[in-house]
Coordinates of C-alpha atoms and ligand atoms in Angstrom, one line a residue:
M1 CA 132.7 110.3 95.3
D2 CA 133.3 110.9 99.3
K3 CA 133.4 108.1 100.9
L4 CA 132.4 107.2 104.4
R5 CA 133.3 103.6 106.4
T6 CA 130.7 104.1 110.0
Q7 CA 129.8 100.8 112.3
V8 CA 125.3 102.3 111.2
G9 CA 124.0 104.5 109.0
I10 CA 121.1 106.2 110.6
V11 CA 118.7 107.3 107.7
G12 CA 116.7 110.2 109.3
A13 CA 118.0 112.3 112.0
G14 CA 114.1 113.2 114.0
P15 CA 114.0 111.7 117.7
A16 CA 114.3 107.5 116.3
G17 CA 117.7 108.4 114.4
L18 CA 119.4 111.3 116.7
L19 CA 118.2 108.9 120.6
L20 CA 119.7 105.6 118.5
A21 CA 123.2 107.5 117.1
H22 CA 123.3 109.0 121.1
L23 CA 122.6 105.8 122.8
L24 CA 125.3 103.5 120.6
H25 CA 127.6 106.6 121.2
L26 CA 127.2 105.3 124.8
E27 CA 127.8 102.1 123.5
G28 CA 131.3 102.9 122.6
I29 CA 129.7 102.2 118.5
E30 CA 130.4 104.4 116.0
S31 CA 126.9 105.8 114.0
V32 CA 126.8 108.6 111.0
I33 CA 123.3 110.3 110.3
V34 CA 122.0 111.7 107.1
E35 CA 119.1 114.0 107.0
N36 CA 117.5 115.9 103.6
R37 CA 116.2 119.2 106.1
S38 CA 118.1 121.2 107.1
R39 CA 119.5 121.4 111.6
E40 CA 117.3 124.9 111.5
Y41 CA 114.7 122.5 110.1
V42 CA 114.6 119.4 112.6
E43 CA 114.8 121.5 116.0
H44 CA 111.4 123.8 114.9
R45 CA 109.1 121.3 113.5
V46 CA 106.3 121.2 116.3
R47 CA 104.7 117.8 116.8
A48 CA 104.1 115.9 120.2
G49 CA 104.4 117.3 123.3
V50 CA 104.2 114.3 125.9
L51 CA 106.4 112.0 126.7
E52 CA 105.6 108.6 129.0
H53 CA 106.9 108.0 131.9
G54 CA 110.0 105.1 130.5
S55 CA 111.0 107.3 127.9
V56 CA 111.8 110.3 130.5
D57 CA 113.6 107.4 132.5
V58 CA 115.9 106.4 128.8
L59 CA 116.3 110.2 127.8
T60 CA 117.9 110.7 132.2
Q61 CA 119.2 107.5 131.2
A62 CA 121.5 108.7 128.5
G63 CA 122.2 112.2 129.7
V64 CA 119.7 114.2 127.7
G65 CA 117.3 115.0 130.0
E66 CA 118.9 117.8 132.2
R67 CA 117.0 121.0 130.0
M68 CA 113.7 118.1 129.9
R69 CA 113.6 118.0 133.6
R70 CA 114.0 121.4 133.9
E71 CA 112.5 123.0 132.0
G72 CA 109.6 120.4 130.9
L73 CA 106.7 120.0 132.8
L74 CA 106.0 117.0 135.0
H75 CA 102.4 116.4 135.0
H76 CA 100.0 113.3 137.5
G77 CA 97.5 113.0 135.7
I78 CA 94.9 114.1 132.5
E79 CA 91.0 115.2 132.9
L80 CA 88.2 113.9 130.2
R81 CA 86.0 116.6 129.4
F82 CA 82.0 115.7 128.2
G83 CA 78.9 116.4 128.9
A84 CA 80.1 120.0 129.6
S85 CA 81.8 119.0 132.8
G86 CA 86.1 117.8 134.1
H87 CA 86.6 114.2 135.4
R88 CA 90.2 113.6 136.0
I89 CA 92.5 110.4 135.7
D90 CA 94.9 110.6 138.6
F91 CA 97.7 108.7 137.2
P92 CA 100.5 108.0 140.2
S93 CA 97.3 106.7 142.2
L94 CA 96.4 104.3 139.3
T95 CA 99.4 103.6 137.8
G96 CA 101.7 102.4 141.4
G97 CA 103.8 106.3 140.8
R98 CA 103.8 107.2 137.1
S99 CA 103.5 109.8 135.4
I100 CA 104.7 112.0 132.3
M101 CA 106.2 114.8 131.7
V102 CA 105.0 117.9 128.4
Y103 CA 107.9 118.8 126.5
G104 CA 108.3 119.6 122.8
Q105 CA 109.2 116.9 120.7
Q106 CA 111.3 119.6 118.7
E107 CA 113.1 120.4 122.2
V108 CA 114.0 117.0 122.0
V109 CA 115.6 117.4 119.2
K110 CA 117.5 120.9 120.1
D111 CA 118.8 118.3 122.9
L112 CA 120.0 115.4 120.9
I113 CA 121.7 117.2 118.2
A114 CA 123.6 119.3 120.9
A115 CA 124.2 115.5 122.4
R116 CA 125.2 114.8 119.2
L117 CA 127.9 117.2 117.8
A118 CA 129.3 117.8 121.0
A119 CA 130.9 114.8 121.2
G120 CA 132.4 114.8 117.9
G121 CA 129.6 112.7 116.2
R122 CA 129.0 112.9 112.2
I123 CA 124.9 114.1 111.8
Q124 CA 124.4 115.8 107.9
F125 CA 122.3 117.4 107.2
E126 CA 120.8 118.9 104.0
V127 CA 121.4 115.3 101.4
A128 CA 119.3 114.8 98.8
D129 CA 118.6 111.6 96.7
V130 CA 119.0 109.6 100.2
A131 CA 119.1 105.8 99.1
V132 CA 120.1 101.9 100.7
H133 CA 121.9 99.6 99.1
D134 CA 123.0 95.7 99.6
I135 CA 120.9 95.9 102.9
E136 CA 121.2 91.2 102.5
S137 CA 124.7 91.2 102.8
T138 CA 126.7 92.0 105.2
A139 CA 128.1 95.3 103.9
P140 CA 125.2 97.7 103.9
R141 CA 125.6 101.2 101.7
I142 CA 123.7 104.8 102.2
T143 CA 124.7 106.7 99.1
F144 CA 122.9 110.6 99.0
R145 CA 124.5 114.0 97.9
T146 CA 125.6 117.2 99.3
I147 CA 126.4 120.2 98.0
G148 CA 130.1 118.7 97.0
G149 CA 129.0 115.9 95.3
P150 CA 127.9 112.8 95.6
A151 CA 128.5 110.4 98.4
E152 CA 128.6 107.2 100.2
V153 CA 128.6 105.8 104.0
A154 CA 129.6 102.3 104.2
C155 CA 128.3 100.1 107.0
E156 CA 127.7 96.7 108.8
F157 CA 123.7 98.2 109.2
I158 CA 121.2 100.5 108.0
A159 CA 119.1 102.0 110.8
G160 CA 115.4 103.2 108.6
C161 CA 114.7 106.6 111.5
D162 CA 113.7 108.4 108.3
G163 CA 109.8 108.5 109.7
F164 CA 106.3 107.9 107.2
H165 CA 107.2 108.8 104.2
G166 CA 111.1 107.6 104.1
I167 CA 112.3 105.7 101.8
C168 CA 113.6 102.3 103.9
R169 CA 110.7 101.0 104.1
Q170 CA 110.3 100.3 101.1
A171 CA 113.6 99.3 100.1
I172 CA 112.4 95.6 101.8
P173 CA 110.4 93.8 99.0
G174 CA 106.7 94.3 98.7
Q175 CA 106.9 89.3 99.7
T176 CA 107.8 90.1 102.7
L177 CA 106.3 93.6 104.2
H178 CA 102.7 93.3 105.4
V179 CA 101.2 96.4 106.0
F180 CA 98.5 97.1 108.3
E181 CA 96.2 100.1 107.9
R182 CA 93.4 103.0 109.3
A183 CA 92.5 105.5 107.8
Y184 CA 89.6 108.0 110.0
P185 CA 87.3 110.6 108.3
F186 CA 89.0 113.7 110.0
A187 CA 92.1 115.4 111.4
W188 CA 93.7 117.6 113.4
L189 CA 94.1 121.4 113.4
G190 CA 96.6 122.4 116.3
I191 CA 98.2 125.5 117.5
L192 CA 100.4 127.4 119.3
A193 CA 99.0 130.4 121.7
Q194 CA 100.7 132.9 123.1
A195 CA 98.8 132.7 126.3
P196 CA 99.1 131.1 129.6
P197 CA 97.7 127.9 130.4
T198 CA 93.8 128.1 132.6
H199 CA 94.6 124.7 133.7
D200 CA 97.3 122.1 135.2
E201 CA 96.9 119.8 132.8
L202 CA 95.7 118.4 129.3
I203 CA 92.7 117.7 128.6
Y204 CA 90.8 115.1 126.2
A205 CA 87.2 116.8 125.5
Y206 CA 84.8 114.8 123.9
H207 CA 81.8 117.4 122.2
E208 CA 79.3 116.9 120.0
R209 CA 80.6 119.9 117.4
G210 CA 84.2 117.1 117.5
F211 CA 86.7 116.1 119.4
A212 CA 89.3 119.6 121.1
L213 CA 92.4 118.7 123.1
Y214 CA 93.9 121.0 125.8
S215 CA 97.6 121.0 126.2
M216 CA 100.9 123.8 127.0
R217 CA 104.6 123.6 126.3
S218 CA 105.9 125.9 128.7
P219 CA 103.9 128.8 131.9
Q220 CA 103.2 131.1 128.7
I221 CA 102.5 128.6 125.9
T222 CA 98.9 127.0 125.2
R223 CA 99.0 124.0 122.2
L224 CA 95.6 122.9 121.9
Y225 CA 94.0 121.2 118.9
L226 CA 90.3 120.8 117.5
Q227 CA 89.4 117.8 115.1
V228 CA 88.6 118.8 111.8
A229 CA 87.9 117.5 108.1
P230 CA 89.9 114.5 107.0
D231 CA 90.6 117.3 103.5
E232 CA 90.5 120.4 105.5
D233 CA 91.9 123.9 104.0
V234 CA 93.7 126.0 107.3
A235 CA 93.0 128.7 104.6
R236 CA 89.9 128.2 106.1
W237 CA 90.4 128.6 109.8
P238 CA 90.8 132.0 110.9
D239 CA 92.2 132.8 114.0
E240 CA 89.1 133.7 115.9
R241 CA 87.1 130.9 114.0
I242 CA 89.9 128.4 115.7
W243 CA 88.9 130.3 119.1
S244 CA 85.2 131.0 118.7
E245 CA 85.5 126.6 118.4
L246 CA 88.0 125.9 120.9
H247 CA 86.2 128.1 124.0
L248 CA 82.1 126.4 122.5
R249 CA 84.0 122.5 123.2
L250 CA 86.2 122.9 125.8
E251 CA 84.7 125.4 128.4
T252 CA 82.8 123.8 131.4
S253 CA 79.5 124.8 133.6
D254 CA 81.4 125.7 136.1
G255 CA 82.8 129.2 134.9
W256 CA 86.3 128.0 133.1
K257 CA 87.6 130.2 130.3
L258 CA 89.9 129.6 128.2
R259 CA 92.5 132.5 128.1
E260 CA 93.6 133.9 124.6
G261 CA 96.7 134.5 122.6
P262 CA 98.5 135.2 119.6
V263 CA 98.5 132.7 117.5
L264 CA 102.4 131.4 117.1
E265 CA 102.2 128.2 114.6
K266 CA 98.8 126.7 112.8
G267 CA 99.2 123.4 110.9
I268 CA 96.8 120.2 109.9
T269 CA 97.3 116.3 110.5
G270 CA 96.2 113.7 109.2
M271 CA 95.1 110.7 111.7
R272 CA 96.0 107.0 110.8
S273 CA 97.2 103.8 112.3
F274 CA 99.7 102.3 110.3
V275 CA 102.5 99.1 110.9
A276 CA 104.6 97.5 108.6
E277 CA 105.8 94.3 110.0
P278 CA 108.7 93.1 110.3
M279 CA 110.4 95.5 111.0
Q280 CA 114.0 94.2 109.7
H281 CA 115.4 93.4 106.5
G282 CA 118.7 91.7 106.0
R283 CA 120.8 94.2 107.4
L284 CA 117.9 97.1 107.4
F285 CA 115.5 97.6 110.9
L286 CA 113.1 100.0 110.5
A287 CA 112.6 102.2 114.2
G288 CA 110.3 105.0 114.8
D289 CA 107.5 106.7 111.9
A290 CA 108.8 105.0 109.3
A291 CA 107.7 101.2 110.9
H292 CA 104.2 102.1 112.1
I293 CA 102.3 105.3 112.9
V294 CA 99.7 106.3 115.5
P295 CA 96.3 108.4 115.5
P296 CA 98.2 110.9 117.9
T297 CA 94.9 110.8 120.4
G298 CA 97.2 108.6 123.3
A299 CA 100.2 111.0 122.2
K300 CA 102.5 107.1 121.8
G301 CA 104.2 108.4 117.5
M302 CA 107.5 109.9 120.0
N303 CA 107.5 107.4 123.0
L304 CA 107.3 104.7 119.8
A305 CA 110.2 105.8 118.9
V306 CA 112.0 105.8 121.8
A307 CA 111.0 102.8 122.5
D308 CA 112.3 100.8 118.8
V309 CA 115.2 102.8 119.3
R310 CA 116.1 101.3 123.0
A311 CA 116.1 97.6 121.5
L312 CA 117.8 98.9 119.0
A313 CA 120.8 99.4 120.7
R314 CA 120.8 97.0 123.1
A315 CA 121.1 94.7 120.4
L316 CA 123.7 96.0 118.2
A317 CA 125.6 96.8 121.7
A318 CA 125.1 92.9 122.6
F319 CA 125.6 91.9 118.5
F320 CA 129.2 94.1 118.5
H321 CA 131.0 93.5 122.2
S322 CA 129.4 90.2 122.4
K323 CA 129.2 88.9 118.4
R324 CA 125.3 88.0 119.7
S325 CA 122.9 87.8 117.0
D326 CA 120.1 86.8 119.0
L327 CA 118.5 90.3 119.5
L328 CA 118.7 91.7 116.0
D329 CA 117.0 88.6 115.3
A330 CA 114.2 89.7 118.0
Y331 CA 114.3 92.9 117.0
S332 CA 110.9 93.4 115.3
A333 CA 109.0 90.9 117.5
I334 CA 109.8 92.2 121.0
C335 CA 108.9 96.1 119.5
L336 CA 105.7 94.7 118.4
K337 CA 104.3 93.8 121.2
R338 CA 104.7 96.8 122.3
V339 CA 104.0 99.1 118.9
W340 CA 100.5 96.9 119.0
R341 CA 100.0 98.1 122.2
A342 CA 99.6 101.2 121.0
E343 CA 97.8 101.0 118.4
H344 CA 95.3 99.5 120.2
F345 CA 95.4 102.0 122.5
S346 CA 95.7 105.1 120.3
W347 CA 92.8 103.5 118.1
W348 CA 90.5 103.3 121.0
M349 CA 91.9 107.4 122.6
T350 CA 90.2 108.5 119.0
S351 CA 86.9 105.9 118.7
M352 CA 86.2 107.4 121.8
L353 CA 87.2 110.9 121.3
H354 CA 85.9 111.5 118.4
C355 CA 82.8 112.4 116.5
F356 CA 82.5 109.9 113.3
P357 CA 81.0 111.7 110.1
D358 CA 78.9 109.1 109.5
G359 CA 78.3 108.1 113.5
D360 CA 74.6 107.6 113.9
A361 CA 72.8 108.4 117.9
F362 CA 73.7 104.6 118.7
Q363 CA 77.4 104.9 119.1
Q364 CA 77.3 108.2 120.4
R365 CA 75.4 106.7 123.3
L366 CA 78.7 104.1 123.2
Q367 CA 80.9 106.8 123.0
R368 CA 79.3 108.4 126.5
S369 CA 78.7 105.4 128.1
Q370 CA 82.5 104.1 127.4
L371 CA 83.6 107.6 129.2
E372 CA 81.1 107.9 132.5
Y373 CA 82.5 104.4 132.9
V374 CA 86.0 105.2 132.1
V375 CA 85.9 107.8 134.6
S376 CA 83.5 105.8 136.9
S377 CA 85.3 102.7 137.2
H378 CA 88.9 101.8 138.7
A379 CA 89.4 99.1 136.5
A380 CA 88.7 101.3 133.7
A381 CA 90.2 104.7 135.0
A382 CA 93.4 102.3 135.7
S383 CA 93.7 100.2 132.4
L384 CA 94.3 104.0 130.4
A385 CA 96.2 105.5 133.0
E386 CA 98.5 102.7 133.1
N387 CA 98.6 103.2 128.4
Y388 CA 98.6 106.4 128.6
V389 CA 101.9 106.8 131.1
G390 CA 102.9 103.8 129.2
L391 CA 103.6 100.2 130.1
P392 CA 106.8 99.0 131.3
F393 CA 109.7 98.0 128.7
G394 CA 109.9 94.4 127.7
Ligands
FAD1 P1 110.1 111.7 112.1 O1 110.2 112.9 113.2 O2 109.0 111.5 111.3 O3 112.0 112.1 111.3 C1 112.2 111.4 110.5 C2 113.1 112.0 110.1 O4 114.2 112.2 109.3 C3 112.6 113.4 109.3 O5 113.6 114.5 110.6 C4 113.0 113.9 107.8 O6 113.5 114.8 108.0 C5 113.7 112.3 107.2 N1 113.6 111.8 107.2 C6 113.0 111.5 105.6 N2 113.4 111.2 104.5 C7 114.5 111.6 104.4 C8 115.0 110.6 104.1 N3 114.4 110.3 102.7 N4 116.6 111.0 103.8 C9 116.4 111.4 104.6 N5 116.4 111.9 106.0 C10 115.0 112.5 105.8 N6 102.6 112.6 118.1 C11 101.8 112.6 119.4 O7 102.2 112.0 120.5 N7 101.1 113.6 118.9 C12 101.4 114.6 118.2 O8 100.1 115.9 118.9 C13 101.9 114.5 117.3 N8 102.3 115.7 116.1 C14 102.2 115.2 114.3 C15 102.4 116.4 114.0 C16 103.3 116.2 112.8 C17 103.0 116.4 111.3 C18 103.5 114.6 112.6 C19 104.4 114.4 111.0 C20 103.2 113.2 113.0 C21 103.0 114.2 114.2 N9 102.7 113.2 115.4 C22 102.4 113.4 116.6 C23 103.6 111.8 115.6 C24 105.3 111.9 116.5 O9 105.9 113.3 116.3 C25 106.7 111.3 115.6 O10 105.7 109.8 115.5 C26 107.4 111.2 115.7 O11 108.8 111.9 115.3 C27 108.7 109.7 115.1 O12 110.4 110.1 115.3 P2 110.3 109.6 114.6 O13 111.8 109.5 114.3 O14 110.3 108.0 113.8 O15 110.7 110.4 112.7
DHB2 C1 100.8 116.6 123.1 C2 99.4 115.7 121.4 C3 98.9 114.8 121.5 O1 98.7 113.4 120.4 C4 98.2 114.4 122.5 O2 97.7 112.8 123.0 C5 99.0 115.0 124.3 C6 99.7 116.3 123.7 C7 101.1 117.8 122.4 O3 101.3 118.8 121.9 O4 100.8 118.2 123.6

């Protein structure tokens, strides 16, 4: 059996696992990542696109923000669109100068993998049957299979960064884990299109046919989403149907037009809210989607992963450098405070902007009133803006 020894064993090479490995490396702490997909797969998985102000700072300070600063799109606001007209929310004036960066998650992942490999970091891709053991001891282990046969990582801590469907959360005994969950009666159909954006900023549109989101990845590529039924079959959405629905939901009475282009990627994402508490058991620490999920409307998923591993890297550094375990003990409580703020914000944005299949006229009037309040009240707009750009780290 192939046996490796390291300080921190990390399950999952998504944004959480990769950034954690890099932050630990900067602290002189060794880690090994095990990932069940291929490098090619994780580098091309199209997902989130918005980085909070603080996430941009974390990546920049960690020395992995160079391409992001060059190719990412710095945005100073978003537009809320309803009743066929747009209303801009200006971030810097409402948040003391904060903004967001539009930069694809898979680009963050590519930058982090390149940085890890350049620093001699170990990422074991395409492993199978990953399991964690002895998490209540001071010598936990990760076992898995590679094409070469069975393998093991012996470590001092395990970071479960293996996403919502991973195995780490399940390793925490059921009686100690509390799960909080909410399902939504809709999903998002997302496309990437080879079409230059015709608007400089993201547009969140409330429409009686359903929510639509206008985003982008570069001066040549648009990223668009449509609210669809929760069990929708992507085969029922040929490109022409998608474009026609996007035109209806996004276009305004002042003549703004959406530009079409070849569809490069198409997929459906379910919507849920989910939190598992606590985010730690023994020497196993959960981070990112392994511990919590938000509906994507607030663009918080990847940012929460960044915040979690920032806290975990600091706590592990305090342990390895100063034999302090107070930050490790406080890890779950520190993260959950931010997690629940993002859960609320994501639920609130989702509730305000989507059509609920069972929603009556009363609910629609409430949503419309809420939208009008957000775009006309300084206090309400500031509340949306400070949550969207991300609250300062605690
Ligand atoms: P992940 O990115 O899920 O990474 C987990 C990694 O662990 C993966 O590489 C996975 O292959 C690996 N893994 C899983 N199981 C195992 C195992 N047993 N052993 C080894 N490795 C394992 N957020 C937004 O804000 N906006 C969006 O538009 C948006 N779209 C999304 C679309 C989809 C389809 C999904 C699933 C999520 C989306 N999100 C979005 C959420 C956002 O992408 C996540 O919050 C973010 O990826 C969290 O990063 P992570 O590293 O915690 O988890
Ligand atoms: C994107 C995704 C989101 O969930 C969001 O709220 C904003 C932008 C995107 O993929 O660009």
